[in-house]
Structures are given as C-alpha cells and as structure tokens.
Amino acid sequence: MTDLIEFAKALISRESITPDDKGCQKLIIKELSEANFNFKKINSTGVDNLFAWHGVGNPFFIFAGHTDVVPPGPLEAWHTDPFQPVEKNGFLYGRGAADMKAADCAMVLSAKEFVLKNPNHKGMIGLVFTSDEEGLATDGTIKVVEYLKQENKIPDYVVVGEASSKEKVGDAIKIGRRGSMHGELTIIGKQGHIAYPQKADNPIHRCFKALDALAQEKWDQGDEHFPPTSFQFFELQSGAGAANVIPGTLTAKFNFRFSPMSTPDSLHNKIADILSKYDLRYKINYHVSSEPFFSGECDLSQIAIKAIQGVCGIHPELNTEGGTSDGRFFAALGCEVIEIGVVNKTIHKVNECVNIKELKQLNDIYQCILKNIF
Ligand SMILES: [Zn+2]
C-alpha cells in the first residue's frame, strides 16, 4: 500500500499554482487505477478536472478536492522551500500541505483501500479533483458537475476535504457555506470647477449619509447555523484628476456574505429602499459569485460525527464559517454536502503545514465514513 506521507510529499513537490495541475492528477490516476477505478478527464480552458469512479448505482458517494494551490508568497519568509516538502517536529511543511493536497491523498488512499478490500461493494464511489478551486472556479468543479448531470449520475453524498478543523483534526466540520454577492454603486453628480460649487453637483458630498446607512444596516439575524449576513465596502473611487475639479461620479464597491435568510433579490430590494431615502441619482450592478448551501444535520453529517467520535474521541462543532467552497456546486444537485479536513490555521500562509499524526487520523475518518455508507 502506498504510504500516505510519501504520497502527500509527491503532490506537494509539484508547483501546481492555480490553475496549473502540474501532473498531480496523473499521480492520483496511477493510485486509483491499481484498484480498477474508471476515469473521465474533463479539461476546460487550461484547467484539469478528473472524475474517477468505481461501481454502479446508489448510494453514490463522492470525495471532492483540488490539486491547485495559491502562490507561495514571499519566499524569504518560508523556513523551507514551499515546493520541497519537509517533515519537522511532527509536521509536514509545504505549499498545499493543509489546503489541500494532504487531504487529497487521504481521500484517494481511503477510497483505494476500501475498493481493494471490498471490490464488490454496492453503489458507486467517486472522486472529483479540479485545478481551478483557488482561481476563478469557472472551469473547475462546475464542469464536472455539469458532466455528472448529463450522465444522470447524481450523488447522494459528497465529502469535500477542505481544511475545516480549527485546533485539531475533527473538531469542526462544515455543513454549509454562506453565499457571496458583489455590487458596484455609482453615484452620479455633475462635474464642475471647485470654486463654483453651485454650478456642480458633488457626488462625494452626496455619498456619506447613504453609504453610512448601508454600512450600518442589519440585513438579517442569521440563525443557529449561520452568522448574520455581512456587508463590507472594499473600494471607493472618485476624483477628476485635478485639485480644482469637483468630480462627476463616485463609485463604491461592496460585498455581501449572505446566509440563506437573505436572497440576492431581498438584498437588492433592501438596498433600493435605503438609497431611496437619500436624494441620489445612481446606477447599481450586482454579481452573485456564489449561492449559499446548507446540508444541516443530515445523514451524512451524522455518519461523519460518528466517524470522528470513533477515531478522535471528540464531538465536532458543526458550522458554516469561512469563505465559499466548491461544495456549492455539488449542493446545487440536491445532495448532502459536508466538509471535513485538517486544521486550517496555516492555509494560504507562509510555512503552511499539516500535523502528520492528524493526517493519519483524517485518513481513518474517511475510511470510517466509507464503511458506514457502503
Ligand atoms: Zn482549498
């Protein structure tokens, strides 16, 4: 049997900066072909996607991950080369160690071992990998999901191996994620000479009260699983390039992280309501980059809780924290989606690492989930 740590090192040593897979999926195919998995490569504008499966029918279970990583950042801040994995004090260091090549390896080897031991298992075990999770995510998992839909292969359960844990492996799993919507508000004034303000209309002066009202608004209360919807401005722009000119427009960009208590439409309406209270001419555009999803305390989360209790002796917290994940694409198929992975303290940072003992525990958790489903 392939050694989990050696396999993780092999993946980490590939400089697969998003959206370049750099041959990682080839290594995954090699492992899974030893257990007679089938493969479908779905490549889309420079992105490598892989769907591997064994068996037929239901239950249909999927492990999902990504082989791309974020850039290493300032090399001088790393204690070791980010693409030369090093074991030190019980940790494995390297870019992608936590997010999420080590978990990729645990998913692959768990599935492989399960199939080797149970070649005639019922249902279907699938694995999905993309090299476009850290990038735009427009040519990644969504393309595999489109393929699965076409083939009428709709999973019942999906475990995404993203780093969900906080202090130690298994202490937290994700049972949903908030959605993300961007907006761009342009307040329209009238350009003019700064010495003749009566002949101009200053959009900077007009913006303050309206933008403050947006910043102060409580969009919803959240619930026991979701924090309240958050709203943040991230860019303000105005100015005509000279100190004696009142600019003609001001643009404010913002982002919502929204819970299922709000919808894009309900947020659009609230914004229109708020802005109507101020004497403004404006244009506004929205872009929903990610819909929220929520699996809740579903069968799969119960199975995962049991697995974690068995392996780690702890009860995981169920949360929906963090940014968006590819889990949303699977959730759109109507299946149960949860996320279980290693500790996320070092993801996207310099000196990213994974606890080796905990990685082995994650592997045991994954195996336990498979045994409980099949
Ligand atoms: Zn990730």
Short mmCIF file of C-alpha atoms and ligand atoms in Angstrom, two decimals:
data_model
loop_
_atom_site.label_atom_id
_atom_site.label_comp_id
_atom_site.label_asym_id
_atom_site.label_seq_id
_atom_site.Cartn_x
_atom_site.Cartn_y
_atom_site.Cartn_z
CA MET A 1 0.00 0.00 0.00
CA THR A 2 1.28 3.46 -0.87
CA ASP A 3 2.48 5.44 2.15
CA LEU A 4 0.20 8.40 2.85
CA ILE A 5 3.01 10.79 3.80
CA GLU A 6 5.17 9.87 0.81
CA PHE A 7 2.17 10.38 -1.49
CA ALA A 8 1.46 13.78 0.09
CA LYS A 9 5.10 14.76 -0.45
CA ALA A 10 4.87 13.75 -4.11
CA LEU A 11 1.88 16.04 -4.64
CA ILE A 12 3.31 18.97 -2.63
CA SER A 13 6.54 18.87 -4.61
CA ARG A 14 4.59 19.73 -7.79
CA GLU A 15 4.34 23.50 -8.23
CA SER A 16 0.66 23.42 -9.10
CA ILE A 17 -0.11 27.10 -8.71
CA THR A 18 -3.71 27.68 -9.73
CA PRO A 19 -4.94 26.77 -12.33
CA ASP A 20 -1.99 24.53 -13.25
CA ASP A 21 -2.35 20.90 -12.11
CA LYS A 22 1.34 20.16 -12.91
CA GLY A 23 0.69 16.43 -13.18
CA CYS A 24 -0.85 15.92 -9.74
CA GLN A 25 -3.96 14.26 -11.18
CA LYS A 26 -1.74 11.86 -13.11
CA LEU A 27 -0.35 10.62 -9.79
CA ILE A 28 -3.90 10.26 -8.46
CA ILE A 29 -4.92 8.24 -11.53
CA LYS A 30 -1.94 5.95 -11.03
CA GLU A 31 -3.01 5.18 -7.47
CA LEU A 32 -6.67 4.63 -8.25
CA SER A 33 -6.02 2.53 -11.35
CA GLU A 34 -4.42 -0.06 -9.03
CA ALA A 35 -7.94 -0.54 -7.64
CA ASN A 36 -9.59 -0.60 -11.09
CA PHE A 37 -11.26 2.80 -10.91
CA ASN A 38 -12.68 4.30 -14.12
CA PHE A 39 -11.65 7.79 -15.22
CA LYS A 40 -13.13 10.70 -17.08
CA LYS A 41 -10.90 13.74 -17.67
CA ILE A 42 -12.84 16.93 -18.20
CA ASN A 43 -10.42 19.63 -19.27
CA SER A 44 -11.67 23.15 -19.78
CA THR A 45 -9.58 26.19 -20.88
CA GLY A 46 -6.34 25.12 -19.27
CA VAL A 47 -7.95 23.58 -16.19
CA ASP A 48 -7.58 19.87 -15.43
CA ASN A 49 -10.59 18.15 -13.92
CA LEU A 50 -10.88 14.50 -13.05
CA PHE A 51 -13.80 12.27 -12.20
CA ALA A 52 -12.82 8.79 -11.03
CA TRP A 53 -15.35 6.16 -10.03
CA HIS A 54 -15.81 2.54 -9.05
CA GLY A 55 -19.05 0.56 -9.02
CA VAL A 56 -22.55 1.42 -10.23
CA GLY A 57 -25.83 2.77 -8.91
CA ASN A 58 -26.66 4.05 -5.46
CA PRO A 59 -25.66 5.01 -2.91
CA PHE A 60 -23.35 7.27 -4.89
CA PHE A 61 -20.69 8.85 -2.69
CA ILE A 62 -18.08 11.42 -3.79
CA PHE A 63 -14.85 12.67 -2.23
CA ALA A 64 -14.03 16.10 -3.69
CA GLY A 65 -10.80 18.08 -3.67
CA HIS A 66 -8.46 20.30 -5.63
CA THR A 67 -4.87 19.93 -6.77
CA ASP A 68 -4.13 23.64 -7.31
CA VAL A 69 -2.56 25.82 -4.64
CA VAL A 70 -2.19 29.54 -4.05
CA PRO A 71 1.22 31.13 -4.83
CA PRO A 72 3.80 30.75 -2.04
CA GLY A 73 4.10 34.47 -1.29
CA PRO A 74 7.45 35.92 -0.10
CA LEU A 75 9.96 33.07 -0.37
CA GLU A 76 12.29 34.63 2.21
CA ALA A 77 9.54 34.25 4.82
CA TRP A 78 9.44 30.46 4.34
CA HIS A 79 11.76 28.42 6.59
CA THR A 80 11.96 25.75 3.89
CA ASP A 81 11.32 25.65 0.14
CA PRO A 82 7.49 25.69 -0.30
CA PHE A 83 7.70 23.05 -3.02
CA GLN A 84 10.23 20.78 -1.29
CA PRO A 85 8.12 19.13 1.41
CA VAL A 86 9.94 18.71 4.73
CA GLU A 87 8.97 16.76 7.87
CA LYS A 88 9.80 18.63 11.05
CA ASN A 89 8.59 18.12 14.65
CA GLY A 90 5.65 16.00 13.58
CA PHE A 91 4.51 18.38 10.85
CA LEU A 92 4.79 18.21 7.07
CA TYR A 93 5.62 21.63 5.57
CA GLY A 94 4.98 22.90 2.06
CA ARG A 95 2.52 24.93 -0.01
CA GLY A 96 -0.69 22.93 -0.25
CA ALA A 97 0.07 20.73 2.78
CA ALA A 98 -3.12 21.89 4.53
CA ASP A 99 -5.06 23.28 1.56
CA MET A 100 -5.43 20.60 0.48
CA LYS A 101 -3.03 18.09 -1.00
CA ALA A 102 -2.61 16.01 2.15
CA ALA A 103 -6.39 15.57 2.36
CA ASP A 104 -6.47 14.75 -1.38
CA CYS A 105 -4.06 11.91 -0.66
CA ALA A 106 -6.10 10.68 2.31
CA MET A 107 -9.26 10.64 0.16
CA VAL A 108 -7.52 8.78 -2.68
CA LEU A 109 -5.86 6.17 -0.46
CA SER A 110 -9.01 5.63 1.64
CA ALA A 111 -11.10 5.03 -1.47
CA LYS A 112 -8.43 2.81 -2.98
CA GLU A 113 -8.06 0.70 0.15
CA PHE A 114 -11.81 0.37 0.58
CA VAL A 115 -12.26 -0.85 -3.00
CA LEU A 116 -9.32 -3.27 -2.78
CA LYS A 117 -10.88 -4.80 0.35
CA ASN A 118 -14.47 -4.65 -0.97
CA PRO A 119 -14.25 -4.97 -4.76
CA ASN A 120 -17.96 -5.90 -4.98
CA HIS A 121 -19.28 -3.09 -2.82
CA LYS A 122 -22.78 -1.80 -3.51
CA GLY A 123 -23.32 1.61 -5.15
CA MET A 124 -20.63 3.87 -6.52
CA ILE A 125 -17.58 5.57 -5.01
CA GLY A 126 -16.45 8.66 -6.91
CA LEU A 127 -13.62 11.16 -6.57
CA VAL A 128 -13.59 14.61 -8.14
CA PHE A 129 -10.47 16.76 -8.45
CA THR A 130 -10.04 20.14 -10.09
CA SER A 131 -7.11 22.52 -10.59
CA ASP A 132 -9.37 25.59 -10.51
CA GLU A 133 -10.57 25.96 -6.92
CA GLU A 134 -8.17 28.70 -5.82
CA GLY A 135 -8.74 30.65 -9.04
CA LEU A 136 -11.96 31.76 -10.68
CA ALA A 137 -13.61 28.34 -10.25
CA THR A 138 -15.34 28.86 -13.59
CA ASP A 139 -13.75 25.86 -15.34
CA GLY A 140 -13.35 23.52 -12.41
CA THR A 141 -15.77 21.54 -10.28
CA ILE A 142 -18.73 23.17 -12.00
CA LYS A 143 -17.72 21.45 -15.27
CA VAL A 144 -17.60 18.05 -13.56
CA VAL A 145 -21.00 18.70 -12.01
CA GLU A 146 -22.37 19.55 -15.48
CA TYR A 147 -20.95 16.26 -16.75
CA LEU A 148 -22.49 14.27 -13.88
CA LYS A 149 -25.85 15.87 -14.60
CA GLN A 150 -25.61 14.97 -18.30
CA GLU A 151 -24.76 11.38 -17.40
CA ASN A 152 -27.58 11.34 -14.87
CA LYS A 153 -25.07 10.38 -12.17
CA ILE A 154 -26.40 12.38 -9.24
CA PRO A 155 -24.51 11.81 -6.00
CA ASP A 156 -26.30 11.20 -2.70
CA TYR A 157 -23.38 12.27 -0.54
CA VAL A 158 -20.33 14.49 -1.06
CA VAL A 159 -17.46 14.97 1.37
CA VAL A 160 -15.23 17.91 0.43
CA GLY A 161 -11.80 17.52 2.03
CA GLU A 162 -11.19 21.25 2.59
CA ALA A 163 -9.39 22.15 5.82
CA SER A 164 -12.37 22.50 8.18
CA SER A 165 -10.71 21.86 11.55
CA LYS A 166 -9.71 24.61 13.97
CA GLU A 167 -7.32 23.39 16.68
CA LYS A 168 -7.15 19.66 15.99
CA VAL A 169 -8.45 17.39 13.29
CA GLY A 170 -12.15 16.60 13.59
CA ASP A 171 -13.03 19.41 15.99
CA ALA A 172 -15.17 21.14 13.35
CA ILE A 173 -16.95 20.20 10.16
CA LYS A 174 -18.80 22.42 7.75
CA ILE A 175 -22.42 21.67 6.96
CA GLY A 176 -22.97 24.63 4.65
CA ARG A 177 -21.46 27.89 3.47
CA ARG A 178 -22.65 31.44 3.05
CA GLY A 179 -23.16 32.90 -0.41
CA SER A 180 -21.18 35.80 -1.87
CA MET A 181 -22.53 38.72 -3.90
CA HIS A 182 -20.56 41.69 -5.20
CA GLY A 183 -22.05 45.06 -6.04
CA GLU A 184 -20.92 48.31 -7.61
CA LEU A 185 -22.80 51.52 -6.82
CA THR A 186 -22.12 54.61 -8.92
CA ILE A 187 -23.43 57.89 -7.52
CA ILE A 188 -23.94 60.38 -10.33
CA GLY A 189 -23.22 64.07 -9.79
CA LYS A 190 -22.12 66.85 -12.10
CA GLN A 191 -18.52 67.79 -12.73
CA GLY A 192 -17.50 71.42 -12.32
CA HIS A 193 -14.95 73.98 -11.10
CA ILE A 194 -14.31 73.67 -7.38
CA ALA A 195 -14.63 77.46 -7.00
CA TYR A 196 -18.19 77.35 -8.41
CA PRO A 197 -19.86 74.52 -6.43
CA GLN A 198 -23.31 75.98 -7.12
CA LYS A 199 -22.79 75.06 -10.77
CA ALA A 200 -21.73 71.45 -10.00
CA ASP A 201 -23.18 68.54 -8.02
CA ASN A 202 -20.63 66.86 -5.77
CA PRO A 203 -21.16 63.07 -5.58
CA ILE A 204 -18.63 62.82 -2.72
CA HIS A 205 -20.76 65.08 -0.56
CA ARG A 206 -23.87 63.15 -1.54
CA CYS A 207 -22.41 59.73 -0.71
CA PHE A 208 -21.70 59.95 3.03
CA LYS A 209 -25.13 59.50 4.59
CA ALA A 210 -26.26 56.90 2.07
CA LEU A 211 -23.09 54.81 2.35
CA ASP A 212 -23.18 55.07 6.13
CA ALA A 213 -26.78 53.85 6.14
CA LEU A 214 -25.72 50.82 4.09
CA ALA A 215 -22.77 50.15 6.39
CA GLN A 216 -24.99 50.32 9.50
CA GLU A 217 -27.84 48.15 8.17
CA LYS A 218 -28.61 44.76 9.79
CA TRP A 219 -29.54 42.61 6.81
CA ASP A 220 -30.77 39.59 8.76
CA GLN A 221 -30.25 37.96 12.15
CA GLY A 222 -28.64 34.73 10.96
CA ASP A 223 -29.69 31.60 12.84
CA GLU A 224 -28.17 28.84 14.94
CA HIS A 225 -26.08 27.66 11.97
CA PHE A 226 -25.36 30.88 10.07
CA PRO A 227 -23.94 34.18 11.29
CA PRO A 228 -25.91 37.25 10.18
CA THR A 229 -25.35 38.41 6.59
CA SER A 230 -22.34 40.72 6.43
CA PHE A 231 -21.85 43.75 4.18
CA GLN A 232 -18.48 45.37 3.56
CA PHE A 233 -17.33 48.15 1.27
CA PHE A 234 -13.97 47.29 -0.24
CA GLU A 235 -13.32 50.14 -2.67
CA LEU A 236 -14.32 53.80 -3.01
CA GLN A 237 -13.30 55.84 -6.02
CA SER A 238 -13.88 59.36 -7.17
CA GLY A 239 -11.83 62.35 -8.31
CA ALA A 240 -11.30 64.02 -11.66
CA GLY A 241 -7.50 64.05 -11.53
CA ALA A 242 -7.11 67.68 -10.53
CA ALA A 243 -7.38 69.58 -7.25
CA ASN A 244 -9.69 72.25 -8.65
CA VAL A 245 -12.36 69.95 -10.08
CA ILE A 246 -15.49 68.56 -8.46
CA PRO A 247 -15.76 65.02 -9.88
CA GLY A 248 -18.82 63.87 -11.80
CA THR A 249 -19.20 60.42 -10.22
CA LEU A 250 -18.27 58.32 -7.21
CA THR A 251 -18.09 54.52 -7.28
CA ALA A 252 -18.43 52.33 -4.22
CA LYS A 253 -17.77 48.58 -4.44
CA PHE A 254 -19.06 46.19 -1.81
CA ASN A 255 -19.51 42.53 -0.99
CA PHE A 256 -22.22 40.61 0.82
CA ARG A 257 -21.60 37.29 2.55
CA PHE A 258 -25.18 36.17 2.87
CA SER A 259 -26.91 33.44 4.79
CA PRO A 260 -29.95 31.58 3.41
CA MET A 261 -32.11 34.01 5.46
CA SER A 262 -31.46 36.54 2.69
CA THR A 263 -31.55 36.11 -1.06
CA PRO A 264 -29.90 38.22 -3.74
CA ASP A 265 -33.35 39.65 -4.55
CA SER A 266 -34.17 40.52 -0.95
CA LEU A 267 -30.81 42.28 -0.63
CA HIS A 268 -31.30 44.20 -3.91
CA ASN A 269 -34.68 45.39 -2.65
CA LYS A 270 -33.34 46.47 0.73
CA ILE A 271 -30.55 48.46 -0.92
CA ALA A 272 -33.02 50.18 -3.25
CA ASP A 273 -35.19 51.03 -0.22
CA ILE A 274 -32.30 52.51 1.72
CA LEU A 275 -30.98 54.53 -1.22
CA SER A 276 -34.46 55.88 -1.96
CA LYS A 277 -34.33 57.79 1.34
CA TYR A 278 -31.48 59.95 0.05
CA ASP A 279 -31.64 62.38 -2.79
CA LEU A 280 -29.43 60.45 -5.20
CA ARG A 281 -29.05 59.61 -8.84
CA TYR A 282 -27.26 56.29 -9.12
CA LYS A 283 -26.57 53.13 -11.11
CA ILE A 284 -26.03 49.80 -9.43
CA ASN A 285 -24.80 46.40 -10.66
CA TYR A 286 -24.68 43.08 -8.85
CA HIS A 287 -22.85 39.83 -9.39
CA VAL A 288 -23.64 36.70 -7.39
CA SER A 289 -20.38 34.76 -7.32
CA SER A 290 -21.64 32.01 -5.06
CA GLU A 291 -25.03 30.80 -3.80
CA PRO A 292 -25.19 29.62 -0.19
CA PHE A 293 -25.80 25.99 0.66
CA PHE A 294 -26.88 24.19 3.79
CA SER A 295 -26.94 20.45 4.36
CA GLY A 296 -27.68 20.74 8.07
CA GLU A 297 -27.74 17.82 10.45
CA CYS A 298 -28.23 15.40 7.57
CA ASP A 299 -27.50 11.66 7.40
CA LEU A 300 -24.00 12.35 6.12
CA SER A 301 -23.16 14.71 8.98
CA GLN A 302 -24.40 12.08 11.46
CA ILE A 303 -22.15 9.49 9.82
CA ALA A 304 -19.23 11.93 9.96
CA ILE A 305 -19.84 12.77 13.63
CA LYS A 306 -19.78 9.05 14.49
CA ALA A 307 -16.58 8.54 12.48
CA ILE A 308 -14.88 11.46 14.23
CA GLN A 309 -16.01 10.27 17.66
CA GLY A 310 -14.65 6.80 16.89
CA VAL A 311 -11.27 7.97 15.59
CA CYS A 312 -10.56 11.13 17.63
CA GLY A 313 -12.84 10.71 20.65
CA ILE A 314 -14.30 14.21 20.22
CA HIS A 315 -17.62 15.66 19.08
CA PRO A 316 -17.19 18.08 16.16
CA GLU A 317 -18.71 21.53 16.06
CA LEU A 318 -20.99 21.91 13.02
CA ASN A 319 -20.53 25.29 11.38
CA THR A 320 -20.87 27.25 8.15
CA GLU A 321 -17.91 29.59 8.66
CA GLY A 322 -15.37 30.79 6.14
CA GLY A 323 -15.44 31.80 2.52
CA THR A 324 -17.01 29.94 -0.36
CA SER A 325 -16.07 26.42 -1.45
CA ASP A 326 -16.71 24.08 -4.36
CA GLY A 327 -19.23 22.32 -2.12
CA ARG A 328 -21.79 24.77 -3.51
CA PHE A 329 -21.64 23.21 -6.98
CA PHE A 330 -22.49 19.75 -5.64
CA ALA A 331 -25.15 21.11 -3.31
CA ALA A 332 -26.92 22.53 -6.38
CA LEU A 333 -27.52 18.88 -7.44
CA GLY A 334 -29.60 18.40 -4.31
CA CYS A 335 -27.22 16.06 -2.47
CA GLU A 336 -25.89 16.20 1.08
CA VAL A 337 -22.55 18.05 1.20
CA ILE A 338 -20.22 18.43 4.16
CA GLU A 339 -16.57 19.40 4.53
CA ILE A 340 -14.06 17.58 6.71
CA GLY A 341 -10.34 18.20 6.57
CA VAL A 342 -7.22 19.09 8.51
CA VAL A 343 -6.58 22.15 10.69
CA ASN A 344 -6.91 25.35 8.68
CA LYS A 345 -4.62 27.61 10.74
CA THR A 346 -1.85 27.85 8.12
CA ILE A 347 -3.82 27.76 4.87
CA HIS A 348 -2.72 30.36 2.29
CA LYS A 349 0.08 31.46 4.70
CA VAL A 350 3.85 31.07 4.55
CA ASN A 351 5.15 27.91 6.27
CA GLU A 352 1.88 26.09 5.57
CA CYS A 353 1.89 22.72 7.32
CA VAL A 354 -0.15 19.70 8.36
CA ASN A 355 0.17 17.61 11.52
CA ILE A 356 1.29 14.16 10.35
CA LYS A 357 -0.45 12.23 13.12
CA GLU A 358 -3.67 14.12 12.44
CA LEU A 359 -3.40 13.45 8.71
CA LYS A 360 -3.39 9.74 9.51
CA GLN A 361 -6.45 10.27 11.71
CA LEU A 362 -8.17 12.06 8.82
CA ASN A 363 -7.45 9.03 6.68
CA ASP A 364 -9.10 6.83 9.34
CA ILE A 365 -12.11 9.17 9.49
CA TYR A 366 -12.55 8.95 5.72
CA GLN A 367 -12.31 5.14 5.83
CA CYS A 368 -14.84 5.00 8.61
CA ILE A 369 -17.27 7.15 6.58
CA LEU A 370 -16.94 4.81 3.61
CA LYS A 371 -17.57 1.75 5.78
CA ASN A 372 -20.69 3.37 7.18
CA ILE A 373 -22.11 4.33 3.82
CA PHE A 374 -21.40 1.13 1.89
ZN ZN B 1 -8.83 24.57 -0.61
#
